[in-house]
mmCIF file of C-alpha atoms in Angstrom:
data_model
loop_
_atom_site.group_PDB
_atom_site.id
_atom_site.type_symbol
_atom_site.label_atom_id
_atom_site.label_comp_id
_atom_site.label_asym_id
_atom_site.label_seq_id
_atom_site.Cartn_x
_atom_site.Cartn_y
_atom_site.Cartn_z
ATOM 1 C CA UNK A 428 -125.845 72.953 -102.439
ATOM 2 C CA UNK A 429 -127.914 73.829 -99.397
ATOM 3 C CA UNK A 430 -126.726 76.647 -97.222
ATOM 4 C CA UNK A 431 -127.597 76.309 -93.551
ATOM 5 C CA UNK A 432 -128.873 79.490 -91.986
ATOM 6 C CA UNK A 433 -127.296 79.912 -88.578
ATOM 7 C CA UNK A 434 -130.052 82.321 -87.583
ATOM 8 C CA UNK A 435 -132.774 79.689 -88.045
ATOM 9 C CA UNK A 436 -134.812 78.808 -84.993
ATOM 10 C CA UNK A 437 -133.332 75.925 -83.008
ATOM 11 C CA UNK A 438 -135.138 72.644 -82.862
ATOM 12 C CA UNK A 439 -137.250 72.668 -79.702
ATOM 13 C CA UNK A 440 -136.152 70.227 -77.095
ATOM 14 C CA UNK A 441 -138.336 68.523 -74.555
ATOM 15 C CA UNK A 442 -138.481 70.451 -71.315
ATOM 16 C CA UNK A 443 -137.297 68.593 -68.252
ATOM 17 C CA UNK A 444 -140.076 67.053 -66.271
ATOM 18 C CA UNK A 445 -140.499 68.451 -62.784
ATOM 19 C CA UNK A 446 -141.492 65.764 -60.407
ATOM 20 C CA UNK A 447 -143.555 67.010 -57.516
ATOM 21 C CA UNK A 448 -143.096 63.742 -55.660
ATOM 22 C CA UNK A 449 -139.497 64.609 -54.833
ATOM 23 C CA UNK A 450 -140.553 67.963 -53.448
ATOM 24 C CA UNK A 451 -143.258 66.331 -51.353
ATOM 25 C CA UNK A 452 -140.869 63.703 -50.018
ATOM 26 C CA UNK A 453 -138.265 66.311 -49.110
ATOM 27 C CA UNK A 454 -140.948 68.378 -47.384
ATOM 28 C CA UNK A 455 -142.203 65.413 -45.334
ATOM 29 C CA UNK A 456 -138.679 64.364 -44.353
ATOM 30 C CA UNK A 457 -137.781 67.912 -43.356
ATOM 31 C CA UNK A 458 -140.910 68.271 -41.244
ATOM 32 C CA UNK A 459 -140.230 64.886 -39.628
ATOM 33 C CA UNK A 460 -136.682 65.932 -38.758
ATOM 34 C CA UNK A 461 -137.993 69.099 -37.116
ATOM 35 C CA UNK A 462 -140.086 67.058 -34.658
ATOM 36 C CA UNK A 463 -137.070 66.047 -32.573
ATOM 37 C CA UNK A 464 -135.697 69.549 -31.888
ATOM 38 C CA UNK A 465 -139.228 70.813 -31.284
ATOM 39 C CA UNK A 466 -139.907 68.107 -28.700
ATOM 40 C CA UNK A 467 -136.458 68.636 -27.187
ATOM 41 C CA UNK A 468 -137.059 72.379 -26.724
ATOM 42 C CA UNK A 469 -140.551 71.866 -25.299
ATOM 43 C CA UNK A 470 -139.427 69.167 -22.845
ATOM 44 C CA UNK A 471 -136.465 71.311 -21.769
ATOM 45 C CA UNK A 472 -138.704 74.314 -21.138
ATOM 46 C CA UNK A 473 -141.110 72.192 -19.068
ATOM 47 C CA UNK A 474 -138.240 70.784 -17.000
ATOM 48 C CA UNK A 475 -136.679 74.196 -16.308
ATOM 49 C CA UNK A 476 -140.005 75.823 -15.452
ATOM 50 C CA UNK A 477 -140.845 73.050 -13.006
ATOM 51 C CA UNK A 478 -137.404 73.273 -11.380
ATOM 52 C CA UNK A 479 -137.590 77.069 -11.103
ATOM 53 C CA UNK A 480 -139.886 76.645 -8.069
ATOM 54 C CA UNK A 481 -137.557 74.183 -6.320
ATOM 55 C CA UNK A 482 -137.552 70.413 -6.034
ATOM 56 C CA UNK A 483 -140.899 68.605 -6.435
ATOM 57 C CA UNK A 484 -140.689 66.878 -3.019
ATOM 58 C CA UNK A 485 -140.485 70.159 -1.118
ATOM 59 C CA UNK A 486 -143.249 71.664 -3.275
ATOM 60 C CA UNK A 487 -145.567 68.708 -2.628
ATOM 61 C CA UNK A 488 -144.965 67.806 1.035
ATOM 62 C CA UNK A 489 -142.794 70.632 2.366
ATOM 63 C CA UNK A 490 -144.004 71.747 5.800
ATOM 64 C CA UNK A 491 -145.833 68.443 6.356
ATOM 65 C CA UNK A 492 -142.753 66.377 7.253
ATOM 66 C CA UNK A 493 -139.881 66.809 9.720
ATOM 67 C CA UNK A 494 -136.761 68.330 8.127
ATOM 68 C CA UNK A 495 -134.748 65.092 8.367
ATOM 69 C CA UNK A 496 -137.518 63.037 6.745
ATOM 70 C CA UNK A 497 -137.936 65.665 4.021
ATOM 71 C CA UNK A 498 -134.171 65.669 3.354
ATOM 72 C CA UNK A 499 -134.169 61.858 3.153
ATOM 73 C CA UNK A 500 -136.984 61.860 0.579
ATOM 74 C CA UNK A 501 -135.208 64.517 -1.492
ATOM 75 C CA UNK A 502 -131.994 62.469 -1.423
ATOM 76 C CA UNK A 503 -133.741 59.204 -2.288
ATOM 77 C CA UNK A 504 -135.457 60.862 -5.261
ATOM 78 C CA UNK A 505 -132.150 62.373 -6.428
ATOM 79 C CA UNK A 506 -133.304 65.978 -6.299
ATOM 80 C CA UNK A 507 -130.240 67.074 -4.311
ATOM 81 C CA UNK A 508 -127.942 66.307 -7.232
ATOM 82 C CA UNK A 509 -126.717 68.986 -9.698
ATOM 83 C CA UNK A 510 -129.456 70.291 -11.995
ATOM 84 C CA UNK A 511 -127.573 69.234 -15.122
ATOM 85 C CA UNK A 512 -127.394 65.636 -13.831
ATOM 86 C CA UNK A 513 -131.141 65.637 -13.139
ATOM 87 C CA UNK A 514 -131.799 67.114 -16.571
ATOM 88 C CA UNK A 515 -129.764 64.495 -18.455
ATOM 89 C CA UNK A 516 -131.399 61.687 -16.488
ATOM 90 C CA UNK A 517 -134.833 63.158 -17.182
ATOM 91 C CA UNK A 518 -134.115 63.353 -20.919
ATOM 92 C CA UNK A 519 -133.046 59.727 -20.915
ATOM 93 C CA UNK A 520 -136.268 58.724 -19.162
ATOM 94 C CA UNK A 521 -138.476 60.750 -21.503
ATOM 95 C CA UNK A 522 -136.975 59.308 -24.672
ATOM 96 C CA UNK A 523 -137.548 55.802 -23.299
ATOM 97 C CA UNK A 524 -141.189 56.573 -22.484
ATOM 98 C CA UNK A 525 -140.722 56.979 -18.724
ATOM 99 C CA UNK A 526 -142.266 60.233 -17.454
ATOM 100 C CA UNK A 527 -141.695 59.519 -13.777
ATOM 101 C CA UNK A 528 -143.955 58.587 -10.842
ATOM 102 C CA UNK A 529 -146.484 60.888 -9.225
ATOM 103 C CA UNK A 530 -145.779 62.039 -5.674
ATOM 104 C CA UNK A 531 -149.354 62.341 -4.421
ATOM 105 C CA UNK A 532 -150.658 58.879 -5.393
ATOM 106 C CA UNK A 533 -147.451 57.029 -6.417
ATOM 107 C CA UNK A 534 -148.655 56.095 -9.903
ATOM 108 C CA UNK A 535 -146.518 56.003 -13.040
ATOM 109 C CA UNK A 536 -147.302 59.052 -15.150
ATOM 110 C CA UNK A 537 -147.660 56.803 -18.201
ATOM 111 C CA UNK A 538 -150.441 54.931 -16.363
ATOM 112 C CA UNK A 539 -152.206 58.217 -15.631
ATOM 113 C CA UNK A 540 -151.914 59.178 -19.296
ATOM 114 C CA UNK A 541 -153.246 55.863 -20.610
ATOM 115 C CA UNK A 542 -156.076 55.854 -18.056
ATOM 116 C CA UNK A 543 -157.342 59.391 -18.641
ATOM 117 C CA UNK A 544 -155.998 60.205 -22.115
ATOM 118 C CA UNK A 545 -158.899 58.549 -23.937
ATOM 119 C CA UNK A 546 -161.371 60.923 -22.265
ATOM 120 C CA UNK A 547 -159.445 63.986 -23.468
ATOM 121 C CA UNK A 548 -159.123 62.610 -26.998
ATOM 122 C CA UNK A 549 -162.840 61.872 -27.061
ATOM 123 C CA UNK A 550 -163.628 65.409 -25.928
ATOM 124 C CA UNK A 551 -161.305 66.798 -28.620
ATOM 125 C CA UNK A 552 -163.122 64.683 -31.225
ATOM 126 C CA UNK A 553 -166.542 65.997 -30.175
ATOM 127 C CA UNK A 554 -165.141 69.520 -30.048
ATOM 128 C CA UNK A 555 -163.801 69.412 -33.606
ATOM 129 C CA UNK A 556 -167.169 68.114 -34.846
ATOM 130 C CA UNK A 557 -168.886 71.122 -33.264
ATOM 131 C CA UNK A 558 -166.261 73.489 -34.695
ATOM 132 C CA UNK A 559 -166.641 72.124 -38.231
ATOM 133 C CA UNK A 560 -170.441 71.863 -38.175
ATOM 134 C CA UNK A 561 -170.889 75.389 -36.817
ATOM 135 C CA UNK A 562 -167.874 77.325 -38.103
ATOM 136 C CA UNK A 563 -167.700 76.273 -41.760
ATOM 137 C CA UNK A 564 -171.374 76.738 -42.770
ATOM 138 C CA UNK A 565 -171.604 80.043 -40.906
ATOM 139 C CA UNK A 566 -168.386 81.215 -42.570
ATOM 140 C CA UNK A 567 -169.872 80.382 -45.973
ATOM 141 C CA UNK A 568 -173.047 82.238 -45.031
ATOM 142 C CA UNK A 569 -171.073 85.297 -43.935
ATOM 143 C CA UNK A 570 -169.188 85.316 -47.249
ATOM 144 C CA UNK A 571 -172.458 85.024 -49.188
ATOM 145 C CA UNK A 572 -173.934 88.045 -47.333
ATOM 146 C CA UNK A 573 -170.695 90.016 -47.378
ATOM 147 C CA UNK A 574 -170.936 93.507 -45.810
ATOM 148 C CA UNK A 575 -174.630 93.053 -45.091
ATOM 149 C CA UNK A 576 -176.592 92.508 -41.914
ATOM 150 C CA UNK A 577 -176.120 88.727 -41.551
ATOM 151 C CA UNK A 578 -172.397 89.100 -42.211
ATOM 152 C CA UNK A 579 -172.015 91.730 -39.489
ATOM 153 C CA UNK A 580 -174.012 89.628 -37.015
ATOM 154 C CA UNK A 581 -171.935 86.534 -37.725
ATOM 155 C CA UNK A 582 -168.670 88.430 -37.317
ATOM 156 C CA UNK A 583 -169.822 89.694 -33.930
ATOM 157 C CA UNK A 584 -170.830 86.136 -33.049
ATOM 158 C CA UNK A 585 -167.359 84.868 -34.018
ATOM 159 C CA UNK A 586 -165.617 87.481 -31.870
ATOM 160 C CA UNK A 587 -167.940 86.735 -28.950
ATOM 161 C CA UNK A 588 -167.364 82.963 -29.063
ATOM 162 C CA UNK A 589 -163.606 83.335 -29.385
ATOM 163 C CA UNK A 590 -163.201 86.007 -26.712
ATOM 164 C CA UNK A 591 -165.473 84.487 -24.054
ATOM 165 C CA UNK A 592 -163.460 82.581 -21.421
ATOM 166 C CA UNK A 593 -164.064 78.855 -21.541
ATOM 167 C CA UNK A 594 -164.900 78.533 -17.863
ATOM 168 C CA UNK A 595 -167.478 81.351 -18.086
ATOM 169 C CA UNK A 596 -169.236 79.930 -21.138
ATOM 170 C CA UNK A 597 -169.194 76.490 -19.517
ATOM 171 C CA UNK A 598 -170.821 77.747 -16.327
ATOM 172 C CA UNK A 599 -173.340 79.724 -18.385
ATOM 173 C CA UNK A 600 -174.313 76.649 -20.413
ATOM 174 C CA UNK A 601 -174.642 74.561 -17.262
ATOM 175 C CA UNK A 602 -176.909 77.208 -15.755
ATOM 176 C CA UNK A 603 -179.139 77.543 -18.841
ATOM 177 C CA UNK A 604 -179.357 74.002 -20.230
ATOM 178 C CA UNK A 605 -178.730 72.030 -17.065
ATOM 179 C CA UNK A 606 -180.340 74.009 -14.237
ATOM 180 C CA UNK A 607 -183.012 76.253 -15.776
ATOM 181 C CA UNK A 608 -184.157 74.037 -18.648
ATOM 182 C CA UNK A 609 -183.032 70.666 -17.301
ATOM 183 C CA UNK A 610 -182.327 69.351 -20.796
ATOM 184 C CA UNK A 611 -178.779 68.077 -20.336
ATOM 185 C CA UNK A 612 -176.677 66.554 -17.523
ATOM 186 C CA UNK A 613 -174.410 68.920 -15.633
ATOM 187 C CA UNK A 614 -171.251 66.873 -15.231
ATOM 188 C CA UNK A 615 -169.484 63.595 -15.879
ATOM 189 C CA UNK A 616 -169.007 61.489 -18.998
ATOM 190 C CA UNK A 617 -172.003 59.209 -18.379
ATOM 191 C CA UNK A 618 -174.550 58.329 -15.730
ATOM 192 C CA UNK A 619 -173.626 55.835 -13.007
ATOM 193 C CA UNK A 620 -175.649 53.009 -14.561
ATOM 194 C CA UNK A 621 -174.023 53.478 -17.957
ATOM 195 C CA UNK A 622 -170.532 53.651 -16.447
ATOM 196 C CA UNK A 623 -171.104 50.371 -14.621
ATOM 197 C CA UNK A 624 -172.113 48.677 -17.872
ATOM 198 C CA UNK A 625 -169.082 50.107 -19.677
ATOM 199 C CA UNK A 626 -166.714 48.910 -16.966
ATOM 200 C CA UNK A 627 -168.147 45.390 -17.191
ATOM 201 C CA UNK A 628 -167.071 45.098 -20.833
ATOM 202 C CA UNK A 629 -164.211 42.799 -21.733
ATOM 203 C CA UNK A 630 -161.273 45.147 -22.309
ATOM 204 C CA UNK A 631 -162.920 48.600 -22.283
ATOM 205 C CA UNK A 632 -161.219 51.057 -24.603
ATOM 206 C CA UNK A 633 -161.726 54.131 -22.436
ATOM 207 C CA UNK A 634 -163.612 55.823 -25.262
ATOM 208 C CA UNK A 635 -167.125 55.887 -23.846
ATOM 209 C CA UNK A 636 -168.858 56.308 -27.192
ATOM 210 C CA UNK A 637 -167.151 53.243 -28.664
ATOM 211 C CA UNK A 638 -167.761 51.211 -25.530
ATOM 212 C CA UNK A 639 -171.411 52.315 -25.449
ATOM 213 C CA UNK A 640 -171.899 50.918 -28.955
ATOM 214 C CA UNK A 641 -170.211 47.706 -27.821
ATOM 215 C CA UNK A 642 -172.846 47.204 -25.138
ATOM 216 C CA UNK A 643 -175.508 47.029 -27.857
ATOM 217 C CA UNK A 644 -177.765 49.327 -25.850
ATOM 218 C CA UNK A 645 -178.696 52.520 -27.681
ATOM 219 C CA UNK A 646 -179.772 54.079 -24.373
ATOM 220 C CA UNK A 647 -176.130 53.980 -23.288
ATOM 221 C CA UNK A 648 -175.084 55.661 -26.545
ATOM 222 C CA UNK A 649 -177.653 58.414 -26.015
ATOM 223 C CA UNK A 650 -176.543 58.867 -22.419
ATOM 224 C CA UNK A 651 -172.882 59.264 -23.425
ATOM 225 C CA UNK A 652 -173.763 61.743 -26.177
ATOM 226 C CA UNK A 653 -176.005 63.745 -23.838
ATOM 227 C CA UNK A 654 -173.150 64.131 -21.350
ATOM 228 C CA UNK A 655 -170.804 65.220 -24.167
ATOM 229 C CA UNK A 656 -173.024 68.000 -25.541
ATOM 230 C CA UNK A 657 -172.240 70.792 -23.072
ATOM 231 C CA UNK A 658 -168.446 70.218 -22.838
ATOM 232 C CA UNK A 659 -168.176 69.897 -26.623
ATOM 233 C CA UNK A 660 -170.230 73.042 -27.200
ATOM 234 C CA UNK A 661 -168.242 75.001 -24.622
ATOM 235 C CA UNK A 662 -164.881 74.188 -26.167
ATOM 236 C CA UNK A 663 -166.081 73.818 -29.750
ATOM 237 C CA UNK A 664 -167.737 77.222 -30.055
ATOM 238 C CA UNK A 665 -164.404 78.924 -29.360
ATOM 239 C CA UNK A 666 -162.799 77.038 -32.237
ATOM 240 C CA UNK A 667 -165.896 77.533 -34.414
ATOM 241 C CA UNK A 668 -165.443 81.304 -34.175
ATOM 242 C CA UNK A 669 -161.919 80.978 -35.580
ATOM 243 C CA UNK A 670 -163.071 78.707 -38.390
ATOM 244 C CA UNK A 671 -165.914 81.093 -39.229
ATOM 245 C CA UNK A 672 -163.534 84.031 -39.709
ATOM 246 C CA UNK A 673 -161.051 81.973 -41.730
ATOM 247 C CA UNK A 674 -163.670 80.523 -44.063
ATOM 248 C CA UNK A 675 -165.304 83.934 -44.583
ATOM 249 C CA UNK A 676 -162.033 85.714 -45.378
ATOM 250 C CA UNK A 677 -160.688 83.060 -47.727
ATOM 251 C CA UNK A 678 -163.998 82.504 -49.461
ATOM 252 C CA UNK A 679 -164.350 86.223 -50.169
ATOM 253 C CA UNK A 680 -160.864 86.151 -51.699
ATOM 254 C CA UNK A 681 -161.773 83.100 -53.782
ATOM 255 C CA UNK A 682 -165.011 84.669 -55.017
ATOM 256 C CA UNK A 683 -162.990 87.592 -56.399
ATOM 257 C CA UNK A 684 -160.851 85.390 -58.655
ATOM 258 C CA UNK A 685 -161.091 85.575 -62.449
ATOM 259 C CA UNK A 686 -162.471 82.060 -62.874
ATOM 260 C CA UNK A 687 -165.331 83.013 -60.569
ATOM 261 C CA UNK A 688 -166.071 86.035 -62.758
ATOM 262 C CA UNK A 689 -166.083 83.712 -65.759
ATOM 263 C CA UNK A 690 -168.583 81.453 -64.021
ATOM 264 C CA UNK A 691 -170.797 84.455 -63.251
ATOM 265 C CA UNK A 692 -170.671 85.489 -66.901
ATOM 266 C CA UNK A 693 -171.977 82.045 -67.822
ATOM 267 C CA UNK A 694 -174.981 82.597 -65.563
ATOM 268 C CA UNK A 695 -173.906 80.553 -62.529
ATOM 269 C CA UNK A 696 -175.770 81.781 -59.461
ATOM 270 C CA UNK A 697 -173.845 83.302 -56.556
ATOM 271 C CA UNK A 698 -175.233 80.786 -54.086
ATOM 272 C CA UNK A 699 -173.970 77.907 -56.229
ATOM 273 C CA UNK A 700 -170.561 79.545 -56.513
ATOM 274 C CA UNK A 701 -170.350 79.740 -52.731
ATOM 275 C CA UNK A 702 -171.599 76.245 -51.961
ATOM 276 C CA UNK A 703 -170.089 74.304 -54.883
ATOM 277 C CA UNK A 704 -166.938 76.056 -56.081
ATOM 278 C CA UNK A 705 -165.503 78.498 -53.553
ATOM 279 C CA UNK A 706 -165.674 76.528 -50.322
ATOM 280 C CA UNK A 707 -163.034 73.912 -51.163
ATOM 281 C CA UNK A 708 -160.133 76.374 -51.610
ATOM 282 C CA UNK A 709 -161.357 78.144 -48.470
ATOM 283 C CA UNK A 710 -160.942 74.947 -46.434
ATOM 284 C CA UNK A 711 -157.182 74.762 -47.010
ATOM 285 C CA UNK A 712 -156.377 77.420 -44.341
ATOM 286 C CA UNK A 713 -158.633 75.514 -41.936
ATOM 287 C CA UNK A 714 -156.447 72.444 -42.324
ATOM 288 C CA UNK A 715 -153.258 74.424 -41.789
ATOM 289 C CA UNK A 716 -154.456 75.902 -38.480
ATOM 290 C CA UNK A 717 -155.857 72.664 -37.068
ATOM 291 C CA UNK A 718 -152.436 71.935 -35.573
ATOM 292 C CA UNK A 719 -152.533 75.200 -33.644
ATOM 293 C CA UNK A 720 -156.125 74.531 -32.631
ATOM 294 C CA UNK A 721 -155.121 71.176 -31.156
ATOM 295 C CA UNK A 722 -152.784 73.018 -28.792
ATOM 296 C CA UNK A 723 -155.619 75.388 -27.883
ATOM 297 C CA UNK A 724 -158.006 72.473 -27.384
ATOM 298 C CA UNK A 725 -155.616 70.757 -25.007
ATOM 299 C CA UNK A 726 -155.167 74.001 -23.092
ATOM 300 C CA UNK A 727 -158.888 74.671 -22.997
ATOM 301 C CA UNK A 728 -159.547 71.072 -21.963
ATOM 302 C CA UNK A 729 -158.092 71.807 -18.529
ATOM 303 C CA UNK A 730 -160.790 74.376 -17.756
ATOM 304 C CA UNK A 731 -163.553 72.545 -19.629
ATOM 305 C CA UNK A 732 -162.906 69.193 -17.973
ATOM 306 C CA UNK A 733 -162.688 70.822 -14.565
ATOM 307 C CA UNK A 734 -165.949 72.724 -15.112
ATOM 308 C CA UNK A 735 -167.872 69.616 -16.209
ATOM 309 C CA UNK A 736 -165.947 67.055 -14.118
ATOM 310 C CA UNK A 737 -164.968 65.333 -17.342
ATOM 311 C CA UNK A 738 -162.277 63.034 -15.984
ATOM 312 C CA UNK A 739 -159.581 63.349 -18.602
ATOM 313 C CA UNK A 740 -155.997 64.568 -18.625
ATOM 314 C CA UNK A 741 -157.084 68.177 -18.112
ATOM 315 C CA UNK A 742 -159.096 67.224 -15.029
ATOM 316 C CA UNK A 743 -156.162 65.242 -13.632
ATOM 317 C CA UNK A 744 -153.734 68.040 -14.444
ATOM 318 C CA UNK A 745 -155.822 70.485 -12.414
ATOM 319 C CA UNK A 746 -155.936 67.942 -9.567
ATOM 320 C CA UNK A 747 -152.152 67.502 -9.556
ATOM 321 C CA UNK A 748 -151.645 71.265 -9.693
ATOM 322 C CA UNK A 749 -153.780 71.726 -6.582
ATOM 323 C CA UNK A 750 -151.807 68.915 -4.900
ATOM 324 C CA UNK A 751 -148.547 70.596 -6.004
ATOM 325 C CA UNK A 752 -147.490 67.289 -7.562
ATOM 326 C CA UNK A 753 -145.109 68.781 -10.077
ATOM 327 C CA UNK A 754 -143.703 65.428 -11.178
ATOM 328 C CA UNK A 755 -147.144 64.509 -12.514
ATOM 329 C CA UNK A 756 -147.632 67.989 -13.969
ATOM 330 C CA UNK A 757 -144.226 67.842 -15.659
ATOM 331 C CA UNK A 758 -144.935 64.435 -17.195
ATOM 332 C CA UNK A 759 -148.422 65.285 -18.447
ATOM 333 C CA UNK A 760 -147.372 68.649 -19.910
ATOM 334 C CA UNK A 761 -144.326 67.075 -21.593
ATOM 335 C CA UNK A 762 -146.516 64.417 -23.205
ATOM 336 C CA UNK A 763 -149.038 67.005 -24.340
ATOM 337 C CA UNK A 764 -146.149 68.915 -25.921
ATOM 338 C CA UNK A 765 -145.163 65.778 -27.835
ATOM 339 C CA UNK A 766 -148.775 65.301 -28.980
ATOM 340 C CA UNK A 767 -148.920 68.885 -30.239
ATOM 341 C CA UNK A 768 -145.626 68.519 -32.142
ATOM 342 C CA UNK A 769 -146.703 65.260 -33.806
ATOM 343 C CA UNK A 770 -150.169 66.657 -34.591
ATOM 344 C CA UNK A 771 -148.643 69.675 -36.312
ATOM 345 C CA UNK A 772 -146.464 67.349 -38.391
ATOM 346 C CA UNK A 773 -149.488 65.326 -39.510
ATOM 347 C CA UNK A 774 -151.441 68.491 -40.341
ATOM 348 C CA UNK A 775 -148.518 69.886 -42.354
ATOM 349 C CA UNK A 776 -148.297 66.675 -44.374
ATOM 350 C CA UNK A 777 -152.040 66.672 -45.080
ATOM 351 C CA UNK A 778 -151.896 70.336 -46.122
ATOM 352 C CA UNK A 779 -148.988 69.584 -48.468
ATOM 353 C CA UNK A 780 -150.910 66.716 -50.053
ATOM 354 C CA UNK A 781 -153.949 68.922 -50.659
ATOM 355 C CA UNK A 782 -152.200 72.128 -51.703
ATOM 356 C CA UNK A 783 -148.893 71.744 -53.651
ATOM 357 C CA UNK A 784 -148.049 75.408 -52.938
ATOM 358 C CA UNK A 785 -147.350 74.513 -49.294
ATOM 359 C CA UNK A 786 -144.294 72.410 -50.124
ATOM 360 C CA UNK A 787 -142.636 74.799 -52.617
#
């Protein structure tokens, strides 16, 4: 007769499987749901700030028209109605894609956005290339020479590029590379001859680099790139300074991990550790802050485009501000707020796909 020992170890059971896909899906859905309240708050703030200075008609043409004509225009536009009525109507227009009509040139704001938005997106693309090409390698170099001369010089460089106002660095680059050295064009997106060829294309995209390749003339491609160098450097160096500091800090933390010490004990050289093993984990914070950098790029694009006469949304926004066309300003800023919210959502999803710790 066999006696069962109640104190015997229990038979191990299979541990429940944790599925990360569910966590990722919940994270993406939650971030997607947050877009609507974010856009709602941003659009509301833009509307209230614009209305805090009065109605747009008076701001744009007040003092230029007789009082009765001014009152008629205000009534026809509906700006004499209660503010809550205007706000609800504006929300309804925004969520149907209608951002109003400009006062100064009587154009739909959506037309202004589609006409000049490609130029701003193209500038942002060139800017991010400069930021990645400059900021990431220099951040790796600073981590490799930690607490030595090159590291100190690169940290000063990062602070200088981030702290220098965009308009000042833009004017300085125009003076050095455009006036003194004569290497690069001072303003515009392309020369007149290239622009004429781009406009003659069947269905131009608005992205000059793409359209230049479509012409089949490499001289046009070189001309477009030459005009993009100074604006991209001006705006990209500011972002490169941020990337440099982030990569340096995170790479130093990665190099202090135990698995790095194990690699050193096996004879792996420090340079190889930096360039082959430590840089990938250090790039994760870069991805997470790209969403914030997009907001900074759009803000900096106003000054950069104005400095270099790069006719994008920032250039038009400055024009409408000087014309006191607050309907156009309100529409452009509201759309930029939507772009920032959606961009942050995309960046959060990419970060969650790369680093599972983000979604738990």
